[in-house]
Short mmCIF file of C-alpha atoms in Angstrom, two decimals:
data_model
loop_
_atom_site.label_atom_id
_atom_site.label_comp_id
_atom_site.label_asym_id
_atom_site.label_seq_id
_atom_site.Cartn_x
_atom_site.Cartn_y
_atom_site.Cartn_z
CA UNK A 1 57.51 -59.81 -66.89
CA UNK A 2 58.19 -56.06 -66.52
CA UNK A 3 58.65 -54.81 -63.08
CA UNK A 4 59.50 -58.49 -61.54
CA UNK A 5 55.44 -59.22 -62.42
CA UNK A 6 54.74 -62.46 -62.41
CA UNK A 7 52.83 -64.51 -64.87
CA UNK A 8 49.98 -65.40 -61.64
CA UNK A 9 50.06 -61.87 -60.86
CA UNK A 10 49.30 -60.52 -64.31
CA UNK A 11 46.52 -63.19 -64.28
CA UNK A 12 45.48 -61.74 -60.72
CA UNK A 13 45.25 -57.84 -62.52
CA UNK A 14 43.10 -59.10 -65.55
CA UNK A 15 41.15 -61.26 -63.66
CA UNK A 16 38.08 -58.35 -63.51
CA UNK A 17 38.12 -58.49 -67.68
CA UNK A 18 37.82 -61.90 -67.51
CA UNK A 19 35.19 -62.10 -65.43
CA UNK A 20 33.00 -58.94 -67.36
CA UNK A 21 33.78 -61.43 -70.45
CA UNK A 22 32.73 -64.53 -68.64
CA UNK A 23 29.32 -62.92 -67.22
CA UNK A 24 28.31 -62.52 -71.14
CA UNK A 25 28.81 -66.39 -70.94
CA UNK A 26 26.40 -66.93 -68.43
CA UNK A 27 23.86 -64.47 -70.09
CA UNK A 28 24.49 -67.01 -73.25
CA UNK A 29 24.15 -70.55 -70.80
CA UNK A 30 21.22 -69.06 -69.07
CA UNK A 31 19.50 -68.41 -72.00
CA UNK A 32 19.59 -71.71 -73.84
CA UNK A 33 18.78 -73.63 -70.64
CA UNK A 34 16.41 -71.11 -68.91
CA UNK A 35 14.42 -71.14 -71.73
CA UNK A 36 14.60 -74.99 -72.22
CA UNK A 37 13.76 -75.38 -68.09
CA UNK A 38 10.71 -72.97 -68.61
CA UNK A 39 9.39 -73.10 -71.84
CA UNK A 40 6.35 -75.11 -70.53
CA UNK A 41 5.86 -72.46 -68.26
CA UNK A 42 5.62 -70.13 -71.07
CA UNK A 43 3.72 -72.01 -72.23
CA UNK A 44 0.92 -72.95 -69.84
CA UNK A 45 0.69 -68.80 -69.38
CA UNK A 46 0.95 -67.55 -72.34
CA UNK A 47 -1.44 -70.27 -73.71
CA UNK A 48 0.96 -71.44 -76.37
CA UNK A 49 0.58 -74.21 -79.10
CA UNK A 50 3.06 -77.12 -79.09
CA UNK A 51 4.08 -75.82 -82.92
CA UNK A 52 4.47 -72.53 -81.47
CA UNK A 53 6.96 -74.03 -78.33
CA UNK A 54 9.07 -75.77 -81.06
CA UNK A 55 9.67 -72.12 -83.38
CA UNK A 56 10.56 -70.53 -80.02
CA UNK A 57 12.91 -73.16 -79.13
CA UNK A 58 14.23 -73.36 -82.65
CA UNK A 59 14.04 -69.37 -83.59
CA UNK A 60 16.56 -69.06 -80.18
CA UNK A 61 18.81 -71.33 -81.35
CA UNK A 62 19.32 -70.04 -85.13
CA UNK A 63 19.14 -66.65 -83.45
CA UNK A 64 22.72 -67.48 -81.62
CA UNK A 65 23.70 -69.23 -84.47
CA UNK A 66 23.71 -65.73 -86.85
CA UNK A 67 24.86 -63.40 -84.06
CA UNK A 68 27.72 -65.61 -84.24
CA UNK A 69 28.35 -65.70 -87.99
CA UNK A 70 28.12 -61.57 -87.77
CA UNK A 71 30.26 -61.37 -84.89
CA UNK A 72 32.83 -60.11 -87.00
CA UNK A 73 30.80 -57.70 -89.86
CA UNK A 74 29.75 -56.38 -86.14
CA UNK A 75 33.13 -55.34 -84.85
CA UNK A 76 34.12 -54.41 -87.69
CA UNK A 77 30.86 -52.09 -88.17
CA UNK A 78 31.55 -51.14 -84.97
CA UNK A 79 34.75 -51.43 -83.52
CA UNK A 80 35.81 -54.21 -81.35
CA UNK A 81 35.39 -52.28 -78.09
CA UNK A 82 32.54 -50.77 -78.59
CA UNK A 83 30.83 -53.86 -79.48
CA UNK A 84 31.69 -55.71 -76.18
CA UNK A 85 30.30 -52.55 -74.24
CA UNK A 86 27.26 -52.55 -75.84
CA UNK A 87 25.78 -56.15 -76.99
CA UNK A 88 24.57 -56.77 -73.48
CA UNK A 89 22.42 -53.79 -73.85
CA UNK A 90 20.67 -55.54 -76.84
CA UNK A 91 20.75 -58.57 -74.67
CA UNK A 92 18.62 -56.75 -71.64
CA UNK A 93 16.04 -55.00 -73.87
CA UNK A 94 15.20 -58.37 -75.57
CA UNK A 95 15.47 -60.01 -72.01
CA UNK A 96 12.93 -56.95 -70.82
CA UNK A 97 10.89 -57.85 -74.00
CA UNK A 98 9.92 -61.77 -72.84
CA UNK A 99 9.89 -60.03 -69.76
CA UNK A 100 6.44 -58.15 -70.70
CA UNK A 101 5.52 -60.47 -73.64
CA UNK A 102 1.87 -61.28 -73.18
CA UNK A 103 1.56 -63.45 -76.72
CA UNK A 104 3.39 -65.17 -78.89
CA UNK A 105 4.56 -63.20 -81.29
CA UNK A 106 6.25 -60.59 -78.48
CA UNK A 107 7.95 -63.38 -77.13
CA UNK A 108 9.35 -64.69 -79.88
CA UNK A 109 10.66 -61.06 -80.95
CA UNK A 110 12.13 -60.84 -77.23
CA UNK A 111 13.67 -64.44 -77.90
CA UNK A 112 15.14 -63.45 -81.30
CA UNK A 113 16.71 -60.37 -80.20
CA UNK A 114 18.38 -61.40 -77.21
CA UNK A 115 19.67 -64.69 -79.15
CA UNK A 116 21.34 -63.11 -81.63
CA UNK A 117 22.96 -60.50 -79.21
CA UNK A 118 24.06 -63.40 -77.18
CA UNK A 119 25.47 -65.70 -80.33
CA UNK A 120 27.35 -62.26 -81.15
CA UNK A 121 28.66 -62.03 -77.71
CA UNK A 122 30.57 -64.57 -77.08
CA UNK A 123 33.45 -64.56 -79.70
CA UNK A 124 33.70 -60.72 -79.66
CA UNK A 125 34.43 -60.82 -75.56
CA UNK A 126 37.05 -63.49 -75.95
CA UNK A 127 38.69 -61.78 -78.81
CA UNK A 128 38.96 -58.75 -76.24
CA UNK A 129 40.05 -61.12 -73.69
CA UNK A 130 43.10 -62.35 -75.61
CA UNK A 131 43.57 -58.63 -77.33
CA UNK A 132 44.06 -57.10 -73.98
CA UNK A 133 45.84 -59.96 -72.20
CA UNK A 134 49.87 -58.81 -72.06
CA UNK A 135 51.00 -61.95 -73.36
CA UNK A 136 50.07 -65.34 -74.23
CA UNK A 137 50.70 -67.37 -71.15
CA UNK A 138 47.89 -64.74 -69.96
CA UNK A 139 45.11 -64.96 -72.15
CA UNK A 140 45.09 -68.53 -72.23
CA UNK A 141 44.21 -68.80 -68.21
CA UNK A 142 42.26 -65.95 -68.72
CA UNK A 143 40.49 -66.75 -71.92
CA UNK A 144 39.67 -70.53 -70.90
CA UNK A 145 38.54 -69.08 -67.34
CA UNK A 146 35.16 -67.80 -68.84
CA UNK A 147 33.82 -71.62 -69.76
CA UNK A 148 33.52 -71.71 -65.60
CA UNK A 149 31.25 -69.04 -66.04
CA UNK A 150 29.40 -70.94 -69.01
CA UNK A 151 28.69 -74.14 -66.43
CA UNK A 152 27.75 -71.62 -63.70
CA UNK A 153 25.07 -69.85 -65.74
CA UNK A 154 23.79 -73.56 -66.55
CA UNK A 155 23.95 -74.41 -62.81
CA UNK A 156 22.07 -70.96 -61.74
CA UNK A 157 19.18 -71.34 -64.68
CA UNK A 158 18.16 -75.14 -63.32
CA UNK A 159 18.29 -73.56 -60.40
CA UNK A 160 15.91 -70.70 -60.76
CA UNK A 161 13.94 -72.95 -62.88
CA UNK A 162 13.35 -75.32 -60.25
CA UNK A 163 12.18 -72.33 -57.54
CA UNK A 164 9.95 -71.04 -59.78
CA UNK A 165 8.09 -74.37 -61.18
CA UNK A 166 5.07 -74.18 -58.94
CA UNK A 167 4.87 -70.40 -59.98
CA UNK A 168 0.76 -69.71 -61.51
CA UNK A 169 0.92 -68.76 -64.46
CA UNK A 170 3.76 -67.15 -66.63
CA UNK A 171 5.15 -65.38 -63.77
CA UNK A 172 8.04 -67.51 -62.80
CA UNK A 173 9.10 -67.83 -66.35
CA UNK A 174 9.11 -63.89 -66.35
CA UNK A 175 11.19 -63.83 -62.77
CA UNK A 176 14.13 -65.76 -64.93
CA UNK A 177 14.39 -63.05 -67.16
CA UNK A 178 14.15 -60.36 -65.58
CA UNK A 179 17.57 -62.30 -63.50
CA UNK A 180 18.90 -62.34 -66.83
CA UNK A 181 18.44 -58.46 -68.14
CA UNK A 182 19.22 -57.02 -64.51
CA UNK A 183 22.75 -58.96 -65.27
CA UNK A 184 22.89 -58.01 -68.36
CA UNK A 185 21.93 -54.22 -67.67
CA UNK A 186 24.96 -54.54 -65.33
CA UNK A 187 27.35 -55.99 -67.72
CA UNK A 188 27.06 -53.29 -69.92
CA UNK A 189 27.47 -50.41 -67.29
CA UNK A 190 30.41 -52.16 -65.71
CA UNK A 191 32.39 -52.99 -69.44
CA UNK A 192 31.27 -49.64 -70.55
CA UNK A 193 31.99 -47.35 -67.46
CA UNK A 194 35.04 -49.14 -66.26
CA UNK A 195 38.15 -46.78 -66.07
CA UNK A 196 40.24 -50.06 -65.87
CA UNK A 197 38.93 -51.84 -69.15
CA UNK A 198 39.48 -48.94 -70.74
CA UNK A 199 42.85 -48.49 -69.70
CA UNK A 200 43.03 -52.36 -70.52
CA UNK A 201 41.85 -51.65 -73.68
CA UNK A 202 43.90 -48.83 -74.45
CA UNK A 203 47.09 -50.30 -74.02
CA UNK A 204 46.28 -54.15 -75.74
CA UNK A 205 45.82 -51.46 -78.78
CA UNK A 206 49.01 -50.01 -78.27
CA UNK A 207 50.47 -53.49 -78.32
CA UNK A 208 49.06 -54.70 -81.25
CA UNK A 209 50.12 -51.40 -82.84
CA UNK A 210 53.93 -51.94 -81.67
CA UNK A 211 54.09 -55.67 -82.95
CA UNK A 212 52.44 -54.60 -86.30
CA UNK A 213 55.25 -51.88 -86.51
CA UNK A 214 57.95 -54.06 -85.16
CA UNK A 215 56.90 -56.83 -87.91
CA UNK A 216 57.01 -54.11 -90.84
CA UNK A 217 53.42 -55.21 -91.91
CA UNK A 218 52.03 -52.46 -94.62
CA UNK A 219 48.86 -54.75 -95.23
CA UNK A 220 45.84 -54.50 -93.22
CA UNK A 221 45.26 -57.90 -91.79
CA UNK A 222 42.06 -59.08 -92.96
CA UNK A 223 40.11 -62.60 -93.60
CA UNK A 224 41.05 -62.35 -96.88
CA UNK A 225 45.03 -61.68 -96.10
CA UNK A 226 44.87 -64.37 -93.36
CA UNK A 227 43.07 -67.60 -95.68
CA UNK A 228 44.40 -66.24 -98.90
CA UNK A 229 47.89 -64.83 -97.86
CA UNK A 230 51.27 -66.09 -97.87
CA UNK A 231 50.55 -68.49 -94.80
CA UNK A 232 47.15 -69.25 -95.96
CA UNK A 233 48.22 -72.81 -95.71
CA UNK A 234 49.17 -72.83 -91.93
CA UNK A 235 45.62 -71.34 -91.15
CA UNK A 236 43.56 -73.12 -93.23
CA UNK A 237 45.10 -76.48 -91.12
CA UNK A 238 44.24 -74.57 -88.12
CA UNK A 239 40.81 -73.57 -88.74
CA UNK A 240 39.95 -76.94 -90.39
CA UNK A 241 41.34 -78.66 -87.26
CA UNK A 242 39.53 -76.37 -84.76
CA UNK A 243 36.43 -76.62 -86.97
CA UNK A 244 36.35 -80.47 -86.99
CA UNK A 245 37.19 -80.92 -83.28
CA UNK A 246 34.36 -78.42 -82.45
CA UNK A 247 31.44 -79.31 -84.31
CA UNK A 248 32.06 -82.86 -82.91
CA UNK A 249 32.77 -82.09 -79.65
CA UNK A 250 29.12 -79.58 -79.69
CA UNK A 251 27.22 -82.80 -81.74
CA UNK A 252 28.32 -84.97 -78.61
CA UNK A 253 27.68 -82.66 -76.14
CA UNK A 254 23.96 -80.95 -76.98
CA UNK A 255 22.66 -84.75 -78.04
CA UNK A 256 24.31 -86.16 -74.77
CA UNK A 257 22.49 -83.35 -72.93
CA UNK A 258 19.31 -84.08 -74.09
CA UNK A 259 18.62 -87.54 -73.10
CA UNK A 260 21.29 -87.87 -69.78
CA UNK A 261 17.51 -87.86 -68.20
CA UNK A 262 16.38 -90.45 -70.23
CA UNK A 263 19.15 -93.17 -70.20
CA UNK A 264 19.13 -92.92 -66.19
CA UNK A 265 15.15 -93.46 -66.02
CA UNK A 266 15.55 -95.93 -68.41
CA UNK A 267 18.16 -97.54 -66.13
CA UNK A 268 14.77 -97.13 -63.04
CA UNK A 269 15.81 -94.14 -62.01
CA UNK A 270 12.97 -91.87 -60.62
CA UNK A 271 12.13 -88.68 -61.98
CA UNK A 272 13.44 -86.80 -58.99
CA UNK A 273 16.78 -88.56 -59.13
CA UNK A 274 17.33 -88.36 -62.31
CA UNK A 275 16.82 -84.77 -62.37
CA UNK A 276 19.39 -84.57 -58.89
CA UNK A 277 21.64 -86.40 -60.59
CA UNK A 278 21.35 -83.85 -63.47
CA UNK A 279 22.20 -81.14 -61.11
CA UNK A 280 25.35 -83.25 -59.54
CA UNK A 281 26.75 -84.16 -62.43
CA UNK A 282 26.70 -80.24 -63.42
CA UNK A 283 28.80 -79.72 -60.45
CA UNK A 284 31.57 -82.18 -60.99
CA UNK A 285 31.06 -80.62 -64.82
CA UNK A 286 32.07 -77.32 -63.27
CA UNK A 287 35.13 -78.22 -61.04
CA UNK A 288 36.20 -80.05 -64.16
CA UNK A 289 36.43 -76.85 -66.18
CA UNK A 290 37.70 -75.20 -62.88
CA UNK A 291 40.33 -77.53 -63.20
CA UNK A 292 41.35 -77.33 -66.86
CA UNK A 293 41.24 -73.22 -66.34
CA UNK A 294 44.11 -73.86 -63.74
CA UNK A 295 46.66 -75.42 -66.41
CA UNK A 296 44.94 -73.91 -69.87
CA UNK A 297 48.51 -71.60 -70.02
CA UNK A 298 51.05 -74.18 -68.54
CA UNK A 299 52.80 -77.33 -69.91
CA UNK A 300 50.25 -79.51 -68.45
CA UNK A 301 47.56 -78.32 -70.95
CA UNK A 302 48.10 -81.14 -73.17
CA UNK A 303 48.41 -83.78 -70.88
CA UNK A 304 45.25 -82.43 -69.64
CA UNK A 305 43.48 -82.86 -72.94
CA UNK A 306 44.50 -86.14 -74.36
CA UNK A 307 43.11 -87.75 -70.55
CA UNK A 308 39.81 -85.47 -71.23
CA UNK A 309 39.37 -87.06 -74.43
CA UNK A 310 40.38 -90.36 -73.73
CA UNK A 311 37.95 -90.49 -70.72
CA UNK A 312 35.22 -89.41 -72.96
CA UNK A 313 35.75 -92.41 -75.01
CA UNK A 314 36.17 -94.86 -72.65
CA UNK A 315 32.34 -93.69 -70.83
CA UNK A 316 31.17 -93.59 -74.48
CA UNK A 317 32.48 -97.59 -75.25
CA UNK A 318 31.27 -98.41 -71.31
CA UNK A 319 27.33 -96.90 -71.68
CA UNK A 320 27.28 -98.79 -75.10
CA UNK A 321 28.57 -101.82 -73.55
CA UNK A 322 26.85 -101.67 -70.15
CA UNK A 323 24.18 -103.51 -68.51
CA UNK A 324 21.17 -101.86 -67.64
CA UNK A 325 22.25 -101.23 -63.72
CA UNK A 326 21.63 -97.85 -62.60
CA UNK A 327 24.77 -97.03 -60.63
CA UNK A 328 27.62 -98.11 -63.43
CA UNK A 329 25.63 -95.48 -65.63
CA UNK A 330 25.51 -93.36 -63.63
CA UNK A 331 29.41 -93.22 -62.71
CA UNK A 332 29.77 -93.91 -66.56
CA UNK A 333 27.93 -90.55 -67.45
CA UNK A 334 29.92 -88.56 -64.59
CA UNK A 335 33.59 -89.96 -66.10
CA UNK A 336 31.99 -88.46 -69.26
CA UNK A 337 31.02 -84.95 -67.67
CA UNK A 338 34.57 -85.10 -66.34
CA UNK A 339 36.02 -85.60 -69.76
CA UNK A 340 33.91 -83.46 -71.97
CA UNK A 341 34.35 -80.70 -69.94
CA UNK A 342 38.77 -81.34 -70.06
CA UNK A 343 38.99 -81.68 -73.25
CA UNK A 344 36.05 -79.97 -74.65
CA UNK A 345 34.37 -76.03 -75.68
CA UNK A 346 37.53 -74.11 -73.39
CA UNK A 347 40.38 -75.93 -75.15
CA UNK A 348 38.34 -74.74 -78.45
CA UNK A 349 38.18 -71.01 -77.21
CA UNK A 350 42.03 -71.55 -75.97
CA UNK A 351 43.16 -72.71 -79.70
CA UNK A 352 40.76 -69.90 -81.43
CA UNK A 353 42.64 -67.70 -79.53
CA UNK A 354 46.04 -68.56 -80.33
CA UNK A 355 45.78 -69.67 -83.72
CA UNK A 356 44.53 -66.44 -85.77
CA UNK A 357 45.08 -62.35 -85.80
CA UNK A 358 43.57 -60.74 -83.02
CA UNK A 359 41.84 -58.68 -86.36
CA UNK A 360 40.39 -61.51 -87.31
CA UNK A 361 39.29 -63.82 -84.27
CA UNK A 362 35.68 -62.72 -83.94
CA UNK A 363 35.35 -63.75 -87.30
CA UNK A 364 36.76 -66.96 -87.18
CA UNK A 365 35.41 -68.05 -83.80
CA UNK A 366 31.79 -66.22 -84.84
CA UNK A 367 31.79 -68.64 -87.94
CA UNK A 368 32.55 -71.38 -86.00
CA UNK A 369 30.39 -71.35 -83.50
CA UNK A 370 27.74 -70.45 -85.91
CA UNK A 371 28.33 -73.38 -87.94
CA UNK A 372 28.29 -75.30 -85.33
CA UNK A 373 24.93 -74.84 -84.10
CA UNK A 374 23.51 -74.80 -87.48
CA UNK A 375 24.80 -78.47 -87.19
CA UNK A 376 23.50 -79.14 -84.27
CA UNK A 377 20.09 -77.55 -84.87
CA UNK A 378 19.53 -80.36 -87.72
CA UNK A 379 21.50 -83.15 -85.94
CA UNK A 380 18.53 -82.50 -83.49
CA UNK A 381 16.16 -82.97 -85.98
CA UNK A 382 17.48 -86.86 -85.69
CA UNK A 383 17.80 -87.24 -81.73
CA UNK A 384 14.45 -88.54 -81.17
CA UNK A 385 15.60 -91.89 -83.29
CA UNK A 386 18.70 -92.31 -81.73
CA UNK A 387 17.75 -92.65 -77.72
CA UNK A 388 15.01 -95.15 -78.60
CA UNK A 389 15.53 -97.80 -75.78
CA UNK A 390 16.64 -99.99 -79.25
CA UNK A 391 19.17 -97.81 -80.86
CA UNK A 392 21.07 -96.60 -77.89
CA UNK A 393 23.67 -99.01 -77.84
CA UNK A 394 24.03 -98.08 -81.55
CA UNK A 395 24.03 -94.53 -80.78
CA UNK A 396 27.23 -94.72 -78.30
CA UNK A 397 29.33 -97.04 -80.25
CA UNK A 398 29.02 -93.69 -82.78
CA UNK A 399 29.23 -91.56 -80.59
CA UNK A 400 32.78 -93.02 -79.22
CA UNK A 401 33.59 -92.75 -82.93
CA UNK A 402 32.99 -88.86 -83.07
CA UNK A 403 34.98 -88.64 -79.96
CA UNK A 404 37.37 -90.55 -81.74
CA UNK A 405 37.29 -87.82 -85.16
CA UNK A 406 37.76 -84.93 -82.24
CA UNK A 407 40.60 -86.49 -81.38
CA UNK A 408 42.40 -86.82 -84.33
CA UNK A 409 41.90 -83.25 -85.14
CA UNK A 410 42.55 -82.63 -81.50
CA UNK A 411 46.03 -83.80 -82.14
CA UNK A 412 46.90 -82.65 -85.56
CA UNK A 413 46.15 -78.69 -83.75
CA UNK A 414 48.49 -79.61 -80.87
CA UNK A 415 51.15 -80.70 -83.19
CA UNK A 416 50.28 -77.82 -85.60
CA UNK A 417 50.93 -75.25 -82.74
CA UNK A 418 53.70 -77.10 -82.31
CA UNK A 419 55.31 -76.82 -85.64
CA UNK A 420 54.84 -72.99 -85.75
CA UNK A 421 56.15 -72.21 -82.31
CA UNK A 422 52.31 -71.15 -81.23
CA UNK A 423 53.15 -72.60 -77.32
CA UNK A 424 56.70 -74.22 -76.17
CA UNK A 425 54.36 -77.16 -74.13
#
């Protein structure tokens, strides 16, 4: 490093991007699970129909789905910078919208508009993560840093969800979001006022510019030059490999989420402690990520992932082949929450990263995780007939098979990177 810097201490100096980045990723948690924790109260308030609950629910999560797939059209409308400064903005007034909603149709607008300026979000602030980052040791600490802010804005929407329950009314449902627009409101001011992300950006340009010029590249890098170009091979095997390891990890991860409840009451749990356990197990989720954040840009990464993803299969096999006895599923579900959360969504955003132009990462990571929720959307549509007391068992001998697909494609990106000198792990 220039000036004796080391690689802790450049990771020390970007640390306040990474965290404006990783706020936007709380904004995104919050509003998937706030909304899922509430959406009775919105709808005991608001006097809402069941078929009305399920197009709110669904509208939110197409909503993130297309602000991802225009993540890129957006920056490049735009501008990459620009963008990031400004999305939370859109996020606040939609926020402020729900906020005020007194019907249906004013909440669902407010829902819409603050999905898709969350979906489009997320893979623009990590693209300006790893743009600005000085080198690549950097932005993967840095970049894989923000899923602790993912789990945290889980942790603080159950959270605020759970004060608010005995709230008359819609009122508690409208405390939540105002939480969420006052952060947003001062995400934007803080990426867009900052005389040190601005510098930040400013010189990750001027990098980018200098490599371009030092490589002798006349042609503007585009999707089209990067998945129809001379090395279109190399990243079509990347984005296929990211692609499949993704949507399987997501599949596992929203369906597991969904009935976690339900398997532990099933096993004669209570209510109450299957919903603590909920909120434990989202803890250990968290200092799992905190500890895959503190190797994501050493030689341990790896090593890190192939026990991640070996632990998930293992709890997958042991909850299809357990008894009925609370306590083994319950340590069964926390080795999974361990595992998933390894070798899982911050390895993605690591590999994303690394593997594509910084021109062209919005694009690729927008698609992706827009493709992925699409999936999951209709896998959903499926869910209720596979935690039937009678197909469970079923359900997690397939499940340990689609942990099995992630890691095959897992492994062919690691040896990929690899092959094209990517990392020297």
């Amino acid at each position: 490093m220039n000036n004796g810097e080391t690689s802790t201490s450049m990771v020390k100096k970007y640390r306040p991007l990474a965290v404006a980045a990783g706020i936007g990723s709380i904004l995104g948690s919050g509003i998937i699970v706030g909304l899922s924790a509430i959406i009775t109260v919105w709808q005991n308030g608001l006097g809402l129909t069941n078929s009305q609950v399920g197009i709110i629910s669904g509208a939110l999560t197409f909503a993130i789905a297309i602000g991802s797939l225009l993540a890129g059209q957006i920056t490049k409308s735009f501008g990459l910078v620009k963008s990031f400064n400004w999305l939370n903005l859109i996020y606040a007034i939609g926020a402020l919208i729900c906020v005020f909603s007194n019907n249906y149709i004013m909440l669902l607008i407010g829902v819409i508009i603050t999905g898709l300026a969350s979906g489009a979000d997320l893979p623009i602030s990590l693209t300006v993560v790893s743009h600005d980052a000085p080198d690549d040791k950097t932005s993967a600490s840095l970049v894989s840093s923000t899923q602790i802010f993912w789990q945290i804005g889980v942790f603080m929407s159950y959270v605020c969800a759970f004060i608010v329950s005995k709230m008359a009314g819609a009122s508690g449902a409208r405390i939540v979001f105002s939480i969420l627009a006052i952060f947003a409101l001062i995400t934007w001011a803080w990426r867009t006022f900052s005389t040190k992300f601005r510098a930040f950006h400013e010189e990750g340009e001027q990098r980018r510019i200098d490599r371009e010029a030092a490589s002798q590249t006349t042609e503007k890098v585009s999707i089209k030059t990067v998945f129809a170009g001379a090395n279109k091979g190399r990243f079509m095997a990347f984005f296929f490999s990211i692609l499949i390891f993704y949507v399987c990890w997501n599949l596992l991860a929203n369906t597991f989420g969904q009935f976690q409840t339900f398997t532990l009451v099933q096993a004669h749990a209570s209510q109450s402690f299957a919903t603590g356990a909920g909120i434990v197990l989202n803890f250990i989720s968290l200092l799992a990520t905190m500890a895959f954040a503190s190797v994501a840009g050493g030689k341990y990464r790896n090593k890190f992932f192939l026990v991640g993803i070996t632990v998930q299969f293992l709890a997958m096999l042991g909850l299809a082949m357990s008894s009925h006895s609370l306590w083994p599923i319950v340590i069964t579900i926390g080795c999974y929450n361990i595992g998933n959360n390894i070798a899982g969504e911050a390895m993605y955003k690591v590999w994303t990263q690394e593997a594509f132009p910084v021109e062209v990462r919005a694009s690729v990571q927008g698609f992706i995780n827009g493709f992925s929720r699409v999936c999951c959307g209709l896998f959903a549509l499926i869910t209720p007939a596979l935690v039937v007391p009678s197909a469970i068992r079923n359900t997690m001998f397939g499940f340990a098979a689609i942990v099995f697909i992630s890691f095959v494609a897992g492994l062919t990106m690691m040896r990929l990177e690899k092959k094209h000198g990517i990392n020297n792990f």
